Coordinates of C-alpha atoms and ligand atoms in Angstrom, one line a residue:
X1416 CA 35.2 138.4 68.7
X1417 CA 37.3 135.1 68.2
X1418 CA 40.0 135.2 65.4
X1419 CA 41.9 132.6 64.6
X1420 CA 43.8 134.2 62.0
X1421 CA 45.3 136.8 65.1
X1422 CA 49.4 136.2 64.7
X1423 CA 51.7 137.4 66.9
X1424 CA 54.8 140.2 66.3
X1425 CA 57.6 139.7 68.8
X1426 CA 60.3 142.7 68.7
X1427 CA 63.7 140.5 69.5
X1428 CA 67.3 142.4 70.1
X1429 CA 70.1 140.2 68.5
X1430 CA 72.6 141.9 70.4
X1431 CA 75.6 143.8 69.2
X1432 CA 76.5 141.1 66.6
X1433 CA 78.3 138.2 68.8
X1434 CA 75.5 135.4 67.8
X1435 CA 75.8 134.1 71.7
X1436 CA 74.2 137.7 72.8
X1437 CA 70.9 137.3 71.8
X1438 CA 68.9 135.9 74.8
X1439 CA 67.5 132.7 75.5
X1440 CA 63.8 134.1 75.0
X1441 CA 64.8 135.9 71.6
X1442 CA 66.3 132.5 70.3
X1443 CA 63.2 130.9 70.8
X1444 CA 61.4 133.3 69.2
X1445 CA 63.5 133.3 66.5
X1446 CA 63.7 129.5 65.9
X1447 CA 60.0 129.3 65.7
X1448 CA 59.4 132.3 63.5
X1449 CA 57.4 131.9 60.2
X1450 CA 58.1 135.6 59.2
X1451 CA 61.8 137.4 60.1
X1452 CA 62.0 140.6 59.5
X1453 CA 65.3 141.7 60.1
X1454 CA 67.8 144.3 59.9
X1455 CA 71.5 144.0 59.4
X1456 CA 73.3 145.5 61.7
X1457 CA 74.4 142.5 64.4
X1458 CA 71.7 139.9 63.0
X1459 CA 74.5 138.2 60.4
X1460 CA 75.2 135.1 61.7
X1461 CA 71.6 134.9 64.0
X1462 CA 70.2 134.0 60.7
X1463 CA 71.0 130.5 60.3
X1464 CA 68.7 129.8 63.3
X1465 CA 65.9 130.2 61.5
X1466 CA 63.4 127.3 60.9
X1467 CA 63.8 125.9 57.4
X1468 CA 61.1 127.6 55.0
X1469 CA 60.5 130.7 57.1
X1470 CA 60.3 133.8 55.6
X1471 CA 63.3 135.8 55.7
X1472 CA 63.0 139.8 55.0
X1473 CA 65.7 142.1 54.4
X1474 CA 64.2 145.5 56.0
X1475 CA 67.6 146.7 54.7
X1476 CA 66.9 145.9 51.4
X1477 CA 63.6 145.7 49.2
X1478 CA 63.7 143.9 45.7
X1479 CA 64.2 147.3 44.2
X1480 CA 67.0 147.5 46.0
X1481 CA 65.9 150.8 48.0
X1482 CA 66.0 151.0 52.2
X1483 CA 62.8 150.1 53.4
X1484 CA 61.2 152.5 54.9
X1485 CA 59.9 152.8 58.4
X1486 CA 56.3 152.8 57.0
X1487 CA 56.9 150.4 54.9
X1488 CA 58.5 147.7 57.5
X1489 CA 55.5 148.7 59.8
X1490 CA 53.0 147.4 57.0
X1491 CA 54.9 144.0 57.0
X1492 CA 54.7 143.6 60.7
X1493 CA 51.1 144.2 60.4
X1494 CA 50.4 142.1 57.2
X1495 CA 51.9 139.2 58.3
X1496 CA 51.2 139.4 62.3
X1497 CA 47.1 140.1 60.6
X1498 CA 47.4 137.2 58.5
X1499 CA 47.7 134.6 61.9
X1500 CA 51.7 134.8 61.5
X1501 CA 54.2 134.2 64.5
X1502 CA 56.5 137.3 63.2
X1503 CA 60.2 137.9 64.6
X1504 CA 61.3 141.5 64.0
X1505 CA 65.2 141.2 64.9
X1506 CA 66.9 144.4 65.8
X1507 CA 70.8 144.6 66.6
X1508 CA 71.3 145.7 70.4
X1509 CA 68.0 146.3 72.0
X1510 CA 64.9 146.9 70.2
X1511 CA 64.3 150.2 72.4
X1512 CA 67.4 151.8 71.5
X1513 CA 67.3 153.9 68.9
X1514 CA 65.5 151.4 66.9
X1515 CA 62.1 152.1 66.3
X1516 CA 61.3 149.5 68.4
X1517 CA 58.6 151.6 70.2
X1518 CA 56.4 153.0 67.2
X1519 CA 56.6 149.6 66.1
X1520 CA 55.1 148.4 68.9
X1521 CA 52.7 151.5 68.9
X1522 CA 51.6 150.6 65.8
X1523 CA 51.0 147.2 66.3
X1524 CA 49.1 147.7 69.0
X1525 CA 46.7 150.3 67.5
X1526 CA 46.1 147.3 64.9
X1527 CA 45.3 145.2 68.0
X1528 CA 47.9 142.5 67.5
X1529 CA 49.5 140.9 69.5
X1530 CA 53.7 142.1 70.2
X1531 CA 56.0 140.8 73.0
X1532 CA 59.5 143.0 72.8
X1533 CA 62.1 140.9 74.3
X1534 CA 65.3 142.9 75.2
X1535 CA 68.5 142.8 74.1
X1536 CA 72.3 143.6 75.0
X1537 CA 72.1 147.0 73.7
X1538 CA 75.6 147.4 71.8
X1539 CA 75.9 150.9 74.0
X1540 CA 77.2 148.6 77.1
X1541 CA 77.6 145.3 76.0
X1542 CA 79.4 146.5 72.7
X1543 CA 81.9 148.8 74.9
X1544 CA 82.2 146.3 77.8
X1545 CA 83.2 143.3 74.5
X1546 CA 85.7 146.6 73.4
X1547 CA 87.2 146.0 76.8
X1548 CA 85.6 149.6 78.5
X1549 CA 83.2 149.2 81.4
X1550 CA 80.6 151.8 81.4
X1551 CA 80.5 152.1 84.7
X1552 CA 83.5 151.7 87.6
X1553 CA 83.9 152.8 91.0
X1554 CA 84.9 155.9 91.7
X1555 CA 85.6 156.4 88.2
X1556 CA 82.4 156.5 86.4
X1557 CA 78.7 156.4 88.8
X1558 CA 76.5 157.3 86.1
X1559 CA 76.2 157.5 82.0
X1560 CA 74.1 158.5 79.0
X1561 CA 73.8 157.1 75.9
X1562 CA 73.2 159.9 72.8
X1563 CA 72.5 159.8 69.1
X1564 CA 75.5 161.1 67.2
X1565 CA 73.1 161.5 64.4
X1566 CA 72.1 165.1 64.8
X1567 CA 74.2 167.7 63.5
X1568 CA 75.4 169.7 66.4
X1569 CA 76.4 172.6 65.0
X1570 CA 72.9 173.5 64.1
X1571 CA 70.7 175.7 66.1
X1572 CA 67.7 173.1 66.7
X1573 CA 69.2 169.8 67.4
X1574 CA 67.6 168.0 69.9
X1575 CA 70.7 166.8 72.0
X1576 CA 72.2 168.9 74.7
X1577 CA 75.7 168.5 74.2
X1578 CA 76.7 171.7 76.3
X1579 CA 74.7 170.4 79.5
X1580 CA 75.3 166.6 78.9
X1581 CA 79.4 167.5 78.9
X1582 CA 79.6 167.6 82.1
X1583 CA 76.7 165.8 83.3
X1584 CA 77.4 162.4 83.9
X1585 CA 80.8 160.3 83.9
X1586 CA 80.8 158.5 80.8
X1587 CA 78.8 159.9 77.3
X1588 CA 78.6 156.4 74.8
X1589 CA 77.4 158.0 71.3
X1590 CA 75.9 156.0 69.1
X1591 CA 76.0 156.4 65.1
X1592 CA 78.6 159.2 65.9
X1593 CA 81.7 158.4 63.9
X1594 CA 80.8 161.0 61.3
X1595 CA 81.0 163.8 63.6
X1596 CA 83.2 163.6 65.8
X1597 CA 85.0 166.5 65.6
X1598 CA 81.7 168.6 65.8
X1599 CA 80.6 166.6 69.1
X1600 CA 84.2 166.9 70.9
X1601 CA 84.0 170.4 70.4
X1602 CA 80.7 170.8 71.5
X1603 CA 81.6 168.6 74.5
X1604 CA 85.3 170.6 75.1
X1605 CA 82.7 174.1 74.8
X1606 CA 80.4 172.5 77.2
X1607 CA 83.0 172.2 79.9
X1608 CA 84.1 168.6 79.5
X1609 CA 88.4 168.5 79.7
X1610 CA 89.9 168.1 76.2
X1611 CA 92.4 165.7 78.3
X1612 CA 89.1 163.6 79.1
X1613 CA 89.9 159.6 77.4
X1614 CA 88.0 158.3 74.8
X1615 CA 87.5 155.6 72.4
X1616 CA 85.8 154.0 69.7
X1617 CA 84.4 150.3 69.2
X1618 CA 83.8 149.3 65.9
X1619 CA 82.2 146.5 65.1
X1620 CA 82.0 145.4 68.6
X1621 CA 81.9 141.8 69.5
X1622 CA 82.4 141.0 66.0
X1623 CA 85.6 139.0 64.8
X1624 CA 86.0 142.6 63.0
X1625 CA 85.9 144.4 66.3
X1626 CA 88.6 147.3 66.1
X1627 CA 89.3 149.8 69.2
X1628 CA 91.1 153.2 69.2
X1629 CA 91.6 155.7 71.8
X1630 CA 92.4 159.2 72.5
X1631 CA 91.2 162.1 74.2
X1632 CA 88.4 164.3 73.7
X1633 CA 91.0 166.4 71.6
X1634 CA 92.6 163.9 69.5
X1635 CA 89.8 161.5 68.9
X1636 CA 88.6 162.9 65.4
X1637 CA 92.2 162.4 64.3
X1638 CA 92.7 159.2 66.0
X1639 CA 89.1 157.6 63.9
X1640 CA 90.6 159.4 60.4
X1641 CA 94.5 157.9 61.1
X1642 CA 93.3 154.6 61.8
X1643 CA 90.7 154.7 59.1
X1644 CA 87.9 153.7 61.7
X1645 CA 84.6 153.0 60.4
X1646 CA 81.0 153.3 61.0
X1647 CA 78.9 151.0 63.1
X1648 CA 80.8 152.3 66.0
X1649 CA 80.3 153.4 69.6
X1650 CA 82.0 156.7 70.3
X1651 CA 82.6 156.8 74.2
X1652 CA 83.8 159.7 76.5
X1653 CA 85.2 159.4 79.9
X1654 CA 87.5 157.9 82.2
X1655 CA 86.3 154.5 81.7
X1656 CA 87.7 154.8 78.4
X1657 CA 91.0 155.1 79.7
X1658 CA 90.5 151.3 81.5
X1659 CA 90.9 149.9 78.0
X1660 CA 94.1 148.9 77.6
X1661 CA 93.8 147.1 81.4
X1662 CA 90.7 145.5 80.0
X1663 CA 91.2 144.6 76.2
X1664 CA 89.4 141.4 76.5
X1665 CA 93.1 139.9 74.4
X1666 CA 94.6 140.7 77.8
X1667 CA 92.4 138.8 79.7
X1668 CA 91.9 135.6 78.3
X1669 CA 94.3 134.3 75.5
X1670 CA 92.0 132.5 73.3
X1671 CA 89.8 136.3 73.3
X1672 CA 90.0 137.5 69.7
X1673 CA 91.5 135.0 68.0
X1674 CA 90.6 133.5 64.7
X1675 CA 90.3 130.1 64.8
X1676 CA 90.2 127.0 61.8
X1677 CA 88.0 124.2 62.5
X1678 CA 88.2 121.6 60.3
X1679 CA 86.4 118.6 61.8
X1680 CA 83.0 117.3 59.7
X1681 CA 80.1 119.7 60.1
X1682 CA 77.9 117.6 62.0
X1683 CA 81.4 117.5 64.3
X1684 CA 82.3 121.1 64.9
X1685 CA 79.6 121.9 67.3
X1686 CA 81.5 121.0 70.4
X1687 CA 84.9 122.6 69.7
X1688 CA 82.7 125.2 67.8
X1689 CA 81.2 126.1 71.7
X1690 CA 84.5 125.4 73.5
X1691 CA 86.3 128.2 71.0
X1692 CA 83.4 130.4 71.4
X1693 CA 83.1 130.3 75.4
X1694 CA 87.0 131.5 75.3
X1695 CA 86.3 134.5 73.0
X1696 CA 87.8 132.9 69.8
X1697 CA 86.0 133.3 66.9
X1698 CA 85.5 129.8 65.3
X1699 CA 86.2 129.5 61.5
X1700 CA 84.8 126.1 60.4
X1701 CA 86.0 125.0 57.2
X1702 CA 84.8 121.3 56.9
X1703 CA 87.9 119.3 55.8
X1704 CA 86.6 115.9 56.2
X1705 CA 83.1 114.3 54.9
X1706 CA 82.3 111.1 55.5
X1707 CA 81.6 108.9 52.3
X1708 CA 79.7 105.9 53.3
X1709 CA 81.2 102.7 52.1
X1710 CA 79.4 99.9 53.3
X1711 CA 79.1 96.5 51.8
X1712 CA 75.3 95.2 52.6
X1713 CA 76.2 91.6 52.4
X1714 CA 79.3 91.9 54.7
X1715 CA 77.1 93.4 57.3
X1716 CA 74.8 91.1 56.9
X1717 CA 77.8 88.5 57.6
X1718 CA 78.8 90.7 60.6
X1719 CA 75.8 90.9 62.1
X1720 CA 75.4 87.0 62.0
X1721 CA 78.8 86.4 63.3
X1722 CA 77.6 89.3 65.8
X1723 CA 74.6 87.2 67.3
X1724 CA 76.2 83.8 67.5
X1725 CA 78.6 85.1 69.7
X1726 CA 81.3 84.4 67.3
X1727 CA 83.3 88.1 68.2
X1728 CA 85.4 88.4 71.4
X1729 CA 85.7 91.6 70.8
X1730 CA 84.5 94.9 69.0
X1731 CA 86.9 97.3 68.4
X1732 CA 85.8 101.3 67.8
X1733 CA 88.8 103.8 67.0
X1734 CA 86.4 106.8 66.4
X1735 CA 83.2 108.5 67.4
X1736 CA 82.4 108.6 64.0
X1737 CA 83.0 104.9 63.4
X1738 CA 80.5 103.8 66.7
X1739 CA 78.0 106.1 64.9
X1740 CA 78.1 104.6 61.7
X1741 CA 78.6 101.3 62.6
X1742 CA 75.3 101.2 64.6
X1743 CA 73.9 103.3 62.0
X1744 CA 74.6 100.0 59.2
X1745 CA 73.6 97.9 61.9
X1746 CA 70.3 98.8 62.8
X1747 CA 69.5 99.1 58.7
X1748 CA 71.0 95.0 58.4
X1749 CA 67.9 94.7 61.0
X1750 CA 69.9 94.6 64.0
X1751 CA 71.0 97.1 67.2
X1752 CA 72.9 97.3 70.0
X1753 CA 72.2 93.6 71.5
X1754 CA 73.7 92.4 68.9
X1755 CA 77.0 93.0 70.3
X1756 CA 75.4 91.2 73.7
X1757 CA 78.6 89.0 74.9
X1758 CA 81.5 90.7 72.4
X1759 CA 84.0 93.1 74.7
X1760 CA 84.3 96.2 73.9
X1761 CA 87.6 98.4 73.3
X1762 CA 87.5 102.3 72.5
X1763 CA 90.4 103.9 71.3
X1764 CA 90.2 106.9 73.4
X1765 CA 87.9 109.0 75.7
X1766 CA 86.0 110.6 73.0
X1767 CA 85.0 107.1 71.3
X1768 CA 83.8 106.3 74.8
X1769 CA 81.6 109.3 74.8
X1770 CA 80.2 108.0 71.6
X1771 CA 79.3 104.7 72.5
X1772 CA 78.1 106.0 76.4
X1773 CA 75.7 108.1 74.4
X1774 CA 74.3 104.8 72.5
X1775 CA 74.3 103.1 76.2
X1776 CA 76.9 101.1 75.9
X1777 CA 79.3 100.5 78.0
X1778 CA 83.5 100.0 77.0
X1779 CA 85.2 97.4 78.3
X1780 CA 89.0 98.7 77.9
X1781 CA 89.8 102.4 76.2
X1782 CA 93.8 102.4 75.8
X1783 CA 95.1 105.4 77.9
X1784 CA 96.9 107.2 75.4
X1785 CA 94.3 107.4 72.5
X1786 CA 96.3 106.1 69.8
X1787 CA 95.9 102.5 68.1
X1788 CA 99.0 101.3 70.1
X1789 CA 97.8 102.1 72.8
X1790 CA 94.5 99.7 72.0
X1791 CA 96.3 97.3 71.3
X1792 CA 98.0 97.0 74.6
X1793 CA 95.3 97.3 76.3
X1794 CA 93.7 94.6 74.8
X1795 CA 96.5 92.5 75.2
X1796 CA 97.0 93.2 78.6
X1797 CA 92.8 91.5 79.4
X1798 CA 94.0 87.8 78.0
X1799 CA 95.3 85.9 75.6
X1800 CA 94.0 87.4 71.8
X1801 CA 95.4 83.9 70.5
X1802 CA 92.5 82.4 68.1
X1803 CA 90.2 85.1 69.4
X1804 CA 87.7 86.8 66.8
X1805 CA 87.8 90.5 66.7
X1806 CA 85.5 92.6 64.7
X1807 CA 87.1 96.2 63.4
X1808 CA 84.7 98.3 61.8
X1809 CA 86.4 101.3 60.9
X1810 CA 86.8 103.9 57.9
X1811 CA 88.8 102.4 54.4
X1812 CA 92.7 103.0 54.5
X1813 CA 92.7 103.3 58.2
X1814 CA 96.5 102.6 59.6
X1815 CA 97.0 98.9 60.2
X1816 CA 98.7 99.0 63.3
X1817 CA 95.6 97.6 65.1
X1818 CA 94.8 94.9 62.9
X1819 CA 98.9 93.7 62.3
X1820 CA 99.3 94.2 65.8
X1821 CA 95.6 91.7 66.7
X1822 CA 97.1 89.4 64.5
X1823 CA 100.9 88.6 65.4
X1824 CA 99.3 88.3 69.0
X1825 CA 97.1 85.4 66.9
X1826 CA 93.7 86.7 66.6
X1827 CA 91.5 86.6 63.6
X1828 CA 90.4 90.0 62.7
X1829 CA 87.4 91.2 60.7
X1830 CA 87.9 94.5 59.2
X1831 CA 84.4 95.7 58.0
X1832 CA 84.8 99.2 56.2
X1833 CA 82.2 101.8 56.8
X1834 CA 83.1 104.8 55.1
X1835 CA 86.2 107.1 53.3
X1836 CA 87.3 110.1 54.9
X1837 CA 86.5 111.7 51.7
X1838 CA 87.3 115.5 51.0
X1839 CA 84.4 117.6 50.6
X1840 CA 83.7 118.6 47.0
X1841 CA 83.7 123.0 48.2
X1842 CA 84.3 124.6 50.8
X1843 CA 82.6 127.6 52.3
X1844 CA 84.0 130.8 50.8
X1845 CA 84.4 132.5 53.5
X1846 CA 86.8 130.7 55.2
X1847 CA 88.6 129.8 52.7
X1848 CA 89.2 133.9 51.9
X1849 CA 90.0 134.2 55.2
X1850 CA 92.5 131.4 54.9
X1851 CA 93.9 132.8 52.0
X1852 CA 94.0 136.4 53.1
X1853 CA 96.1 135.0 55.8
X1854 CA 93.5 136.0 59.0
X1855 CA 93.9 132.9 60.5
X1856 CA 95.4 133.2 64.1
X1857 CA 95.0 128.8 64.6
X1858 CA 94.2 125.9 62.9
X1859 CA 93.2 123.1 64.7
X1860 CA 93.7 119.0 63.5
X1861 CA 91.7 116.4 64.9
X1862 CA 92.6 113.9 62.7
X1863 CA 95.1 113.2 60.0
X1864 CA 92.3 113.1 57.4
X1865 CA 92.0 116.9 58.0
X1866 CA 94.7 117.8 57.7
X1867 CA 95.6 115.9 54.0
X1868 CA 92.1 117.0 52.9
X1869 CA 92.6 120.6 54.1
X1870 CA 96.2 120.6 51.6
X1871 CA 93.5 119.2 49.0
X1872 CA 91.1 122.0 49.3
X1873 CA 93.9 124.9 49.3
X1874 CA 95.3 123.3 46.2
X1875 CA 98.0 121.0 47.5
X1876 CA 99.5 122.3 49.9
X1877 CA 99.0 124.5 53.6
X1878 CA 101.0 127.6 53.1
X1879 CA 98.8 130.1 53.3
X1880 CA 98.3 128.6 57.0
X1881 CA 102.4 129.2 57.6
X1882 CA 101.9 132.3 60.1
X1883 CA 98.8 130.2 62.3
X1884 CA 99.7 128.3 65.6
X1885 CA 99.3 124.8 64.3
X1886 CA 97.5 122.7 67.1
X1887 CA 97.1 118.8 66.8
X1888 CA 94.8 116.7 68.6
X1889 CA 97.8 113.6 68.9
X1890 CA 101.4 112.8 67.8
X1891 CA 100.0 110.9 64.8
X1892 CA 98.1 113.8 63.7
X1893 CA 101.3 116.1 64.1
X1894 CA 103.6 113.6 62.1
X1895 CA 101.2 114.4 59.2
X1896 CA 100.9 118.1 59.7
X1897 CA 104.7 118.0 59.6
X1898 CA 104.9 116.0 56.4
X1899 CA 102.8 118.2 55.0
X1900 CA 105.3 121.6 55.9
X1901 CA 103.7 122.3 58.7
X1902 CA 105.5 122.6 62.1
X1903 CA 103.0 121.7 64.8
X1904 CA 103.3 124.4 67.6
X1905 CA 100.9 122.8 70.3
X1906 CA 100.1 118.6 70.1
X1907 CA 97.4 118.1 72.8
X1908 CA 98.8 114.6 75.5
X1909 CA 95.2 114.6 76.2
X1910 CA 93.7 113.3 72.9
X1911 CA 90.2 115.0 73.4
X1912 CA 88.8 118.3 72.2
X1913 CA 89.2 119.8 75.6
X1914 CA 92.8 118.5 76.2
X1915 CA 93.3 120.1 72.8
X1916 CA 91.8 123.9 73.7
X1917 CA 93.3 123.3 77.4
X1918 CA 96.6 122.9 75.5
X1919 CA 96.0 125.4 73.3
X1920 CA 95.4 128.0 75.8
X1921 CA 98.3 127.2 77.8
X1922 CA 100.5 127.6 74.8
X1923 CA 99.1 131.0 74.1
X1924 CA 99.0 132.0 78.0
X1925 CA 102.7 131.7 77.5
X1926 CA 103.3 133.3 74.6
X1927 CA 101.0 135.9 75.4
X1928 CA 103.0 138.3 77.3
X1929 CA 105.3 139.0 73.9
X1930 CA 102.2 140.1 71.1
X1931 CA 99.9 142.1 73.5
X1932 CA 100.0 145.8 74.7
X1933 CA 102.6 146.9 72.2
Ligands
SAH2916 N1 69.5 149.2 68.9 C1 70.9 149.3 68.7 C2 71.3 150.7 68.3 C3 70.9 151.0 66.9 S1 71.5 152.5 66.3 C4 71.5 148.9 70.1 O1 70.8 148.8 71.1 O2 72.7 148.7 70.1 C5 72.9 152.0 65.4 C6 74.2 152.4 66.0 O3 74.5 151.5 67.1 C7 75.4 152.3 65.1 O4 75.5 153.5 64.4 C8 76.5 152.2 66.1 O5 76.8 153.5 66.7 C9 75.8 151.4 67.2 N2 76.2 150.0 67.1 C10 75.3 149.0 67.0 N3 76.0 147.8 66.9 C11 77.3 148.1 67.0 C12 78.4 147.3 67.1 N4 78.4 146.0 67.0 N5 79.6 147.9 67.2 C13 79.7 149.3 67.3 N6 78.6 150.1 67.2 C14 77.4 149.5 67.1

């Protein structure tokens, strides 16, 4: 029998709680979701991929405020999968571990609707391997179990073997452990298994709140209580665990761990956003800069006249943001890009010539060293500038040394003003705690604009930011992070986001050796 109304229930693992571990099929799934049903443990920041006006529900929380109960979740996965909904249930790690992934998927198929699982990094592996332990290494560990910690093992009837698995494979991983560990190490010691046998515990993994400790079987429980570790956490036994210190992802790579402040625009973060994240850092993006358009309709009307009858030699573009919002004013005056057909055109630096590449055109000169000096050279160096027409459209209060500079070399200049690096009104209160609390490892500076708007937003000034590596994009940037009582440690000589993470990471390469392994 047809139905139309038949939905569709896919069981998606978010991973251990690292937003780039989901997989590429549970992404999808997520992004098109109508329903989410979703528990807490490693979803956070997975959330914000869901598609505007889908249906987000807490399994963690019902309005009474009570646990949902496994019944109870099953009955949403088969109300809204019956009522023709695409549903997403999001599990941290993998839906088949220790998740209830399987009587879910029981159940909905004894209601006959449809379910796809799609698997996840369970946090047993990929939560120790981001800890730094492999669960597996030659002719250390060849085999491994994961267990529940849950059952009490000092009764009779539990269901886990603890005397026959202590000695059974190379590495135990136990998951939601950490409130007995001194009963399972005992049980482990009694079941044969060394007390001198290393072991550790992740919590939190892949999280910016990731914390590791390690012991032996004997000293563990004292180890978790000392360091005031904390449940979710991944309890692991065996020599593997004694690899961590080799392989404490900090040592590996130096951006690995590290908290770091974006403070480009919002819609601007994205690609040093994935350039942090691919290192390991954890990006903190505290917008600092908001773009306030101020555009005059009639002088772009004027612009875009002068435009078309050829009357501009050149158009100059010192930002990304100012190519965007110039062609943005332009196409809304009625034109686009062939209205620049004939004018030359300068970019101030590689990134602006990304911009414009993107809108298919092409620069004519981009100065060398990204800075407006290094435009205006540039320029010089095509030709004579002497009576020529040059068109800056730029943001209001830019630094004149472009336009002065035209001029004394006798061209006419057209400043058209877009917008005002304006600071934003909030900003998010998370990273302004953290900024606060001091948890900042580095801030970054791509412009000057964030970093006087940043001092705006902390209340006038950046000392809570006095114990971060200060990175700056350029020298210019740098001048005004020092004005401001700020003592730049790293100023990128390529002025792009990847010369400023390559810089970045060569600073911290070198300083490295001193803060890690103590
Ligand atoms: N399906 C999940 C496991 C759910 S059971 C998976 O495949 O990972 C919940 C237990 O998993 C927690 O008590 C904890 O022991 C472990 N766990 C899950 N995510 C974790 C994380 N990010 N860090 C440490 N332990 C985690």
């Amino acid at each position: 029998m047809a139905n139309d109304t038949l939905g569709h229930v896919w069981l998606v693992g978010a991973g251990p709680g690292n937003p780039g571990y989901i997989t590429v099929a549970g992404l999808a799934a997520l992004r098109r979701a109508e329903v989410v049903v979703y528990d807490r443990l490693g979803t956070g920041e997975l959330m914000g991929e869901c598609a505007e006006g889908a249906l987000l529900i807490d399994a963690g929380k019902a309005a009474d405020n009570h646990t949902l109960t496994q019944d109870e979740i099953t009955a949403l996965l088969l109300e809204h999968g019956g009522a023709g909904k695409r549903v997403v249930r999001l599990k941290g790690g993998d839906p088949y571990v220790f998740a209830r992934g399987g009587e879910e998927a029981t159940a909905l198929a004894d209601a006959g609707i449809p379910c796809t699982v799609i698997p996840g990094v369970t946090s047993a592996i990929g939560g120790l391997a981001a800890g730094g332990i492999p669960v597996t290494y030659r002719a250390v560990a060849t085999s491994f179990a994961v267990i529940t910690g849950h059952e009490d093992p000092t009764k009779p009837e539990v269901g886990v073997h603890w005397e026959r698995l202590a000695t059974a494979v190379d590495t135990l991983v136990i998951l939601m452990g950490v409130g007995r560990l001194d009963g399972i190490a005992s049980a482990l010691i009694a079941g044969g298994r060394p007390a001198s046998t290393p072991a550790a515990l992740v919590q939190e993994a892949s999280t910016p709140r990731q914390r590791v400790a390690t012991g032996t079987l004997a000293t563990i429980a004292e180890v978790a209580r000392a360091q005031g570790i904390a449940a979710p956490a991944l309890f692991v036994v065996g020599d593997v665990a004694g690899l961590q210190p080799l392989l404490d992802p900090r040592r590996l790579a130096p951006l690995a761990g590290k908290r770091v402040l974006v403070t480009r625009t919002r819609a601007q973060s994205s690609t040093l956003v994935e350039v942090l994240r691919a290192e390991g850092a954890w990006p903190v993006v505290l917008p600092a800069l908001e773009l306030e358009r101020r555009v005059d309709p009639v002088a772009v009307m004027e612009t875009r006249e002068r435009l078309e009858a050829h009357e501009y030699c050149w158009t100059v573009f010192t930002s990304a943001n100012a190519v965007d919002t110039f062609l943005e004013v332009l196409w809304e005056a009625g034109g686009d890009i062939r209205s620049l057909n004939g004018c030359s055109i300068a970019a101030i630096g590689p990134g602006t010539q990304r911009a414009l590449e993107s809108r298919g055109m092409r620069a004519d000169v981009v100065a060398v060293d990204a800075v407006g000096e290094g435009v205006l050279t540039t320029m010089i160096a095509t030709g004579t500038m002497n009576g020529t027409r040059v068109l800056l459209p730029r943001a209001e209060g830019a630094r004149d040394v472009i336009p002065d500079g035209l001029r004394a070399a006798g061209a006419i200049v057209d400043e058209l003003t877009l917008y005002l690096a304006g600071t934003p009104a909030a900003a998010p209160a998370e990273a302004l705690a953290a900024v606060r609390n001091g948890e900042i490892d580095v801030v970054t500076f791509t412009s000057s604009s964030t970093v006087k708007n940043l001092a705006t937003l902390l209340g006038g000034d950046l000392s809570a930011l006095q114990s971060a590596t200060v990175v700056c994009i350029g020298p210019i940037v740098a001048e005004t992070a020092r004005e401001l009582g700020l003592s730049p440690h790293v100023v990128a000589e390529d002025h792009t986001i990847e010369g400023m993470v390559a810089a970045l990471r060569a600073y911290l390469h070198s300083t490295s050796a001193d803060t890690l392994g103590q």
